[in-house]
XYZ file of C-alpha atoms in Angstrom:
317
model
C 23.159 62.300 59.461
C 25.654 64.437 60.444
C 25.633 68.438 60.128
C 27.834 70.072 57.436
C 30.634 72.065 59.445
C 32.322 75.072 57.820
C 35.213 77.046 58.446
C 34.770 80.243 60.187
C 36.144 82.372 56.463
C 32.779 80.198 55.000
C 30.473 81.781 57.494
C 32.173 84.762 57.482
C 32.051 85.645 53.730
C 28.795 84.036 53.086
C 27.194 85.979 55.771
C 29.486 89.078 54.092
C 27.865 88.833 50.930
C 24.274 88.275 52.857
C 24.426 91.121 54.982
C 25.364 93.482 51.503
C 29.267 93.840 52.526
C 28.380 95.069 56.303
C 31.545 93.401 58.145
C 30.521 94.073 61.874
C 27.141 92.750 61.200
C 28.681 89.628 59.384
C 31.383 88.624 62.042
C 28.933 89.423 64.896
C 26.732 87.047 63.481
C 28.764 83.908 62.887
C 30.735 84.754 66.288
C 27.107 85.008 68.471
C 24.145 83.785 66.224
C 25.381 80.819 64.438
C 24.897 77.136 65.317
C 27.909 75.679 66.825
C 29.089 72.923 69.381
C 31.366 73.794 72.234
C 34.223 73.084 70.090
C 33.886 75.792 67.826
C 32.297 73.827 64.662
C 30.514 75.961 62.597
C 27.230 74.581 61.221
C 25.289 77.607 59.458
C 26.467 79.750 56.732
C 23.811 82.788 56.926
C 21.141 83.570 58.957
C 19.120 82.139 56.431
C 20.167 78.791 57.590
C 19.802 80.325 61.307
C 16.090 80.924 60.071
C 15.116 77.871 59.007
C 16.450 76.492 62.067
C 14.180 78.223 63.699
C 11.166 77.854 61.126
C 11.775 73.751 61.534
C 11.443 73.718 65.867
C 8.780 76.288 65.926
C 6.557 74.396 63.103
C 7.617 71.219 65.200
C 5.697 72.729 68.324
C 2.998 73.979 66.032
C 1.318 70.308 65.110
C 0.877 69.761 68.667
C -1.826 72.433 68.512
C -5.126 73.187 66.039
C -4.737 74.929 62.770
C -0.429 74.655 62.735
C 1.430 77.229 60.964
C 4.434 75.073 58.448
C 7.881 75.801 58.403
C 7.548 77.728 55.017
C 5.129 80.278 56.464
C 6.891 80.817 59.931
C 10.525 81.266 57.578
C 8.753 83.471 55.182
C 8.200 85.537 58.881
C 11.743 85.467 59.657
C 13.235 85.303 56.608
C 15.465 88.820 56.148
C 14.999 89.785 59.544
C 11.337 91.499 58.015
C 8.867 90.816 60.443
C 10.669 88.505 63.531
C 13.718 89.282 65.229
C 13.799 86.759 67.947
C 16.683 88.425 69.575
C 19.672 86.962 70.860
C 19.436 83.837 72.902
C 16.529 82.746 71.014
C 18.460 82.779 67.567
C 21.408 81.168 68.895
C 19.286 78.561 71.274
C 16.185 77.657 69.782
C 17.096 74.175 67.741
C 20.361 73.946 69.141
C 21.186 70.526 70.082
C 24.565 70.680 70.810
C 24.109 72.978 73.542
C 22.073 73.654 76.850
C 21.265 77.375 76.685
C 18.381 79.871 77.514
C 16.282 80.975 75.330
C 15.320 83.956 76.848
C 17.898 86.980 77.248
C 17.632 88.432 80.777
C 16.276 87.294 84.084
C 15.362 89.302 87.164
C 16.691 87.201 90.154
C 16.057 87.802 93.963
C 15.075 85.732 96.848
C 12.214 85.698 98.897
C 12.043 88.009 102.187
C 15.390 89.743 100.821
C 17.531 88.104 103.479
C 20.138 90.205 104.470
C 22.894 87.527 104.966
C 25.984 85.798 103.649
C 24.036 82.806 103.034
C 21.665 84.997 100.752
C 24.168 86.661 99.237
C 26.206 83.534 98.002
C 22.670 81.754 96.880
C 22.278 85.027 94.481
C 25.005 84.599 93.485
C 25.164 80.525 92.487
C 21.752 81.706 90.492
C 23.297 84.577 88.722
C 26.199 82.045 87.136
C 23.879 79.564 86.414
C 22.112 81.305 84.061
C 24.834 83.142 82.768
C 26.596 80.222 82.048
C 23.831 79.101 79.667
C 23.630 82.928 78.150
C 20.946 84.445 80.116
C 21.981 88.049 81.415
C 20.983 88.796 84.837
C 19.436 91.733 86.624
C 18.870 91.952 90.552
C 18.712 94.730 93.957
C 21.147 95.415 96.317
C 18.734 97.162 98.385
C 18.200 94.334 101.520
C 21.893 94.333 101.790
C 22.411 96.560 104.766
C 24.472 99.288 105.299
C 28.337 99.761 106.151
C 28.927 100.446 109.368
C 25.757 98.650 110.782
C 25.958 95.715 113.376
C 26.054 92.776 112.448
C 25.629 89.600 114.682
C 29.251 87.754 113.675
C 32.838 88.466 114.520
C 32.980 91.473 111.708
C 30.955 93.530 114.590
C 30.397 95.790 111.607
C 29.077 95.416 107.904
C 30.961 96.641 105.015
C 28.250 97.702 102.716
C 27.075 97.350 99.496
C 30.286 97.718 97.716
C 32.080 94.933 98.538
C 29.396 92.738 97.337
C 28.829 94.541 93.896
C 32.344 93.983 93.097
C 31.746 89.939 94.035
C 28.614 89.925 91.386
C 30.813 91.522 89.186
C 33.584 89.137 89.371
C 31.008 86.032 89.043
C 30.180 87.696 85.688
C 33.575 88.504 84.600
C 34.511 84.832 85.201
C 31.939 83.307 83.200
C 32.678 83.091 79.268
C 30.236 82.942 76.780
C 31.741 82.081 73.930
C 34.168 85.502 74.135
C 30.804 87.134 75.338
C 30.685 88.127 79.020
C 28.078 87.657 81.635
C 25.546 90.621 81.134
C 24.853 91.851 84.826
C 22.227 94.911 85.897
C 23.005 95.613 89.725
C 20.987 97.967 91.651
C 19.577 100.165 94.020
C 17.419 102.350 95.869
C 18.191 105.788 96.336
C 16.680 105.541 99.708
C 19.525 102.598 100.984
C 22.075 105.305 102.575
C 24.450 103.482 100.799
C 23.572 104.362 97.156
C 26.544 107.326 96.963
C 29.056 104.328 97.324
C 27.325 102.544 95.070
C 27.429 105.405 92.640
C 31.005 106.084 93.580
C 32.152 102.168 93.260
C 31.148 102.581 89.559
C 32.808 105.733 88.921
C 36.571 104.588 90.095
C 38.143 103.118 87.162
C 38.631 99.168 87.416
C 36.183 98.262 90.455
C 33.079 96.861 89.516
C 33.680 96.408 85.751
C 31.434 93.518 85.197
C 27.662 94.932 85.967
C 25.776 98.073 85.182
C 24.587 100.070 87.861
C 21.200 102.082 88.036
C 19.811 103.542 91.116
C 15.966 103.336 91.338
C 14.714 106.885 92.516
C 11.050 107.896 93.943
C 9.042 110.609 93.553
C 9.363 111.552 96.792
C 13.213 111.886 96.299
C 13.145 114.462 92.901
C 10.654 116.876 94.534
C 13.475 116.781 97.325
C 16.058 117.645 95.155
C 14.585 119.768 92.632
C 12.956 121.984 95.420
C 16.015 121.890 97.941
C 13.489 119.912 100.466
C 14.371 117.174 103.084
C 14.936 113.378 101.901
C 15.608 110.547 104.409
C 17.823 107.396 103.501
C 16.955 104.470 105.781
C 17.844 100.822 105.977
C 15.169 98.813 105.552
C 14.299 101.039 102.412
C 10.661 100.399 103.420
C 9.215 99.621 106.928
C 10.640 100.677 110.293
C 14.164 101.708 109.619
C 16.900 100.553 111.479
C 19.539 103.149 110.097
C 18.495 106.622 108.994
C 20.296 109.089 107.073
C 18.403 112.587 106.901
C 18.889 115.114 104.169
C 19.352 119.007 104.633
C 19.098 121.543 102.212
C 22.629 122.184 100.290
C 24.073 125.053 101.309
C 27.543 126.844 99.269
C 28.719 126.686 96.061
C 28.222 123.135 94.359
C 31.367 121.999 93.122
C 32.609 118.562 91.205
C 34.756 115.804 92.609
C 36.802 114.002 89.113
C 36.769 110.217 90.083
C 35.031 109.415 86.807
C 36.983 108.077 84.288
C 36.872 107.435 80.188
C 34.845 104.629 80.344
C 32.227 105.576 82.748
C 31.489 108.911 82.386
C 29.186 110.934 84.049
C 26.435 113.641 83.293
C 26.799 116.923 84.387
C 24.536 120.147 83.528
C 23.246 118.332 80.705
C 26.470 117.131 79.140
C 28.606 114.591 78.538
C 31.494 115.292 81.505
C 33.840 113.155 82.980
C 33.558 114.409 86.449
C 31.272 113.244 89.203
C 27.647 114.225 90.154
C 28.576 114.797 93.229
C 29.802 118.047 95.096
C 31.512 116.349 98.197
C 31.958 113.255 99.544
C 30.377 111.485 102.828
C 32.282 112.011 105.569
C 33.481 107.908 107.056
C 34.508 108.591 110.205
C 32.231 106.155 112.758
C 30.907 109.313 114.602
C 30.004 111.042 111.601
C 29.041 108.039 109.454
C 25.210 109.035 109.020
C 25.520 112.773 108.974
C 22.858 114.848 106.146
C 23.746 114.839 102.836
C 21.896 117.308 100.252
C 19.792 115.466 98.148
C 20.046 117.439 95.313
C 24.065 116.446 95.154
C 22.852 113.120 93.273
C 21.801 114.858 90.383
C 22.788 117.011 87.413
C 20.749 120.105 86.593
C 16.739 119.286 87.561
C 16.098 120.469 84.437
C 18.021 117.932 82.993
C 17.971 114.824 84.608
C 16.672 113.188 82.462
C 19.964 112.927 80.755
C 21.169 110.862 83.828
C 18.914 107.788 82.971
C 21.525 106.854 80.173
C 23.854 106.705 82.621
C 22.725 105.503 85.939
C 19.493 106.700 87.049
C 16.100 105.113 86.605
C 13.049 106.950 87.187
C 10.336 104.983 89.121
């Protein structure tokens, strides 16, 4: 027997009326969370329905094991949202048989021995769209992708850096559709890759790289460094004998802000909401002076308050 179908004004003002007149919550619903084929049919009114959904496969995998919980008791657990909130790929995936999706929300990809080559980076990249394309959101490290300016064994002589591969991931994720819902994409990086300014930088300039977050992992070795004006060294490989090193000096002058941040990624500075940059100057590119010290401290906001910077693009390690 067939599913009942309904229109999406059915969902829409039965899930109205079920989430007490909140439209945002209803339309987000029936647009993300209800069951539907890949031609738009609408089979669930509420999340009621969505819930016993739910109730029916989990109680299904329950009688293969002692002492089963029924579908009643595992709904009465869902029911309202009161105790369970399986999240988002669960509640649109779990009992869905007109689709092939994940059931869990985000996946930390990678491959073994971090090659650094254009083979790795296009496998990365065939695993990030095939789990987006079945609603999984995707997280991985840019850190084993070397440096710009570095040899490289091919006709290129030189490699371009991180950037040029952050704005690849981010296309991948732009181009696959979910339903109107983008790929969800985490990108980062180590603050000790002497790359992780452009990385910064590529997320700052309005348009590039506007399918992926961007956090940049930082060690504790790195805020004593700039909260106490000490030395920090970048190197490529981030750990093990470095092939490329970038030293650190202590900043010297008047710290002043650079304004390539824009509306919709804006920065932190002294503790507040600011759309300039962290950063006082930028890295000089000519190939002489490619690698020359940078102050650590010109990552940052205040010390005192960086920990305002972790909404934006910092995570402490």
């Amino acid at each position: 027997m067939e599913n009942k179908s309904y229109s999406y004004d059915e969902a829409f003002n039965a899930s109205l009326k079920y989430f007490g007149g909140d439209e945002l919550a209803a339309r987000v619903w029936v647009s993300k969370y209800a069951l539907k084929d890949s031609y738009g049919n609408i089979f669930e009114r509420t999340p009621d329905d969505m819930h016993h959904r739910i109730a029916s496969e989990i109680a299904r995998i329950e009688k293969k094991y002692p002492n089963p919980m029924g579908e009643v008791e595992i709904f009465s657990l869902l029911r309202n949202f009161r105790y369970i909130v399986p999240q988002g790929s669960p509640m649109s995936g779990i009992g869905n048989h007109y689709q092939v999706g994940s059931l869990s929300n985000c996946f930390v990809i990678g491959l073994d021995g971090a090659p650094d080559s254009y083979g790795g980076v296009i496998r990365i990249d065939e695993e990030q769209v095939q789990l987006m394309k079945r609603r999984g959101g995707v997280g991985h490290d840019l850190s084993h992708i070397r440096p710009k300016g570095t040899p490289v064994k091919n006709s290129a002589l030189t490699s371009t850096g991180l950037v040029p591969f952050m704005e690849r991931y981010s296309n991948s994720t732009r181009e696959v559709a979910q339903d109107g819902r983008r790929g969800a994409l985490m990108l980062s990086v180590s603050i000790k890759h002497p790359d992780s300014e452009a990385f910064i930088d590529a997320k700052m300039t309005e348009g590039k790289v506007t399918g992926a977050n961007v956090s940049v992992r930082i060690d504790d070795e790195f805020m004593t460094a700039a909260t106490e004006n000490k030395s920090y060294r970048q190197q490529y490989p981030t750990d093990g004998e470095a092939l490329v090193k970038k030293a650190t000096q202590r900043p010297s002058g008047k710290r002043s802000s650079t304004t390539h941040g824009n509306r919709l990624n804006p920065a932190f500075s002294s503790g507040t909401l600011s759309y300039a940059s962290l950063f006082p100057t930028v890295i000089p590119t000519s190939a002489s002076a490619r690698f020359q010290p940078i102050p650590a401290a010109r990552y940052l906001c205040v010390p005192t308050t960086v920990a305002a910077c972790s909404r934006s693009i910092f995570i402490l390690m």
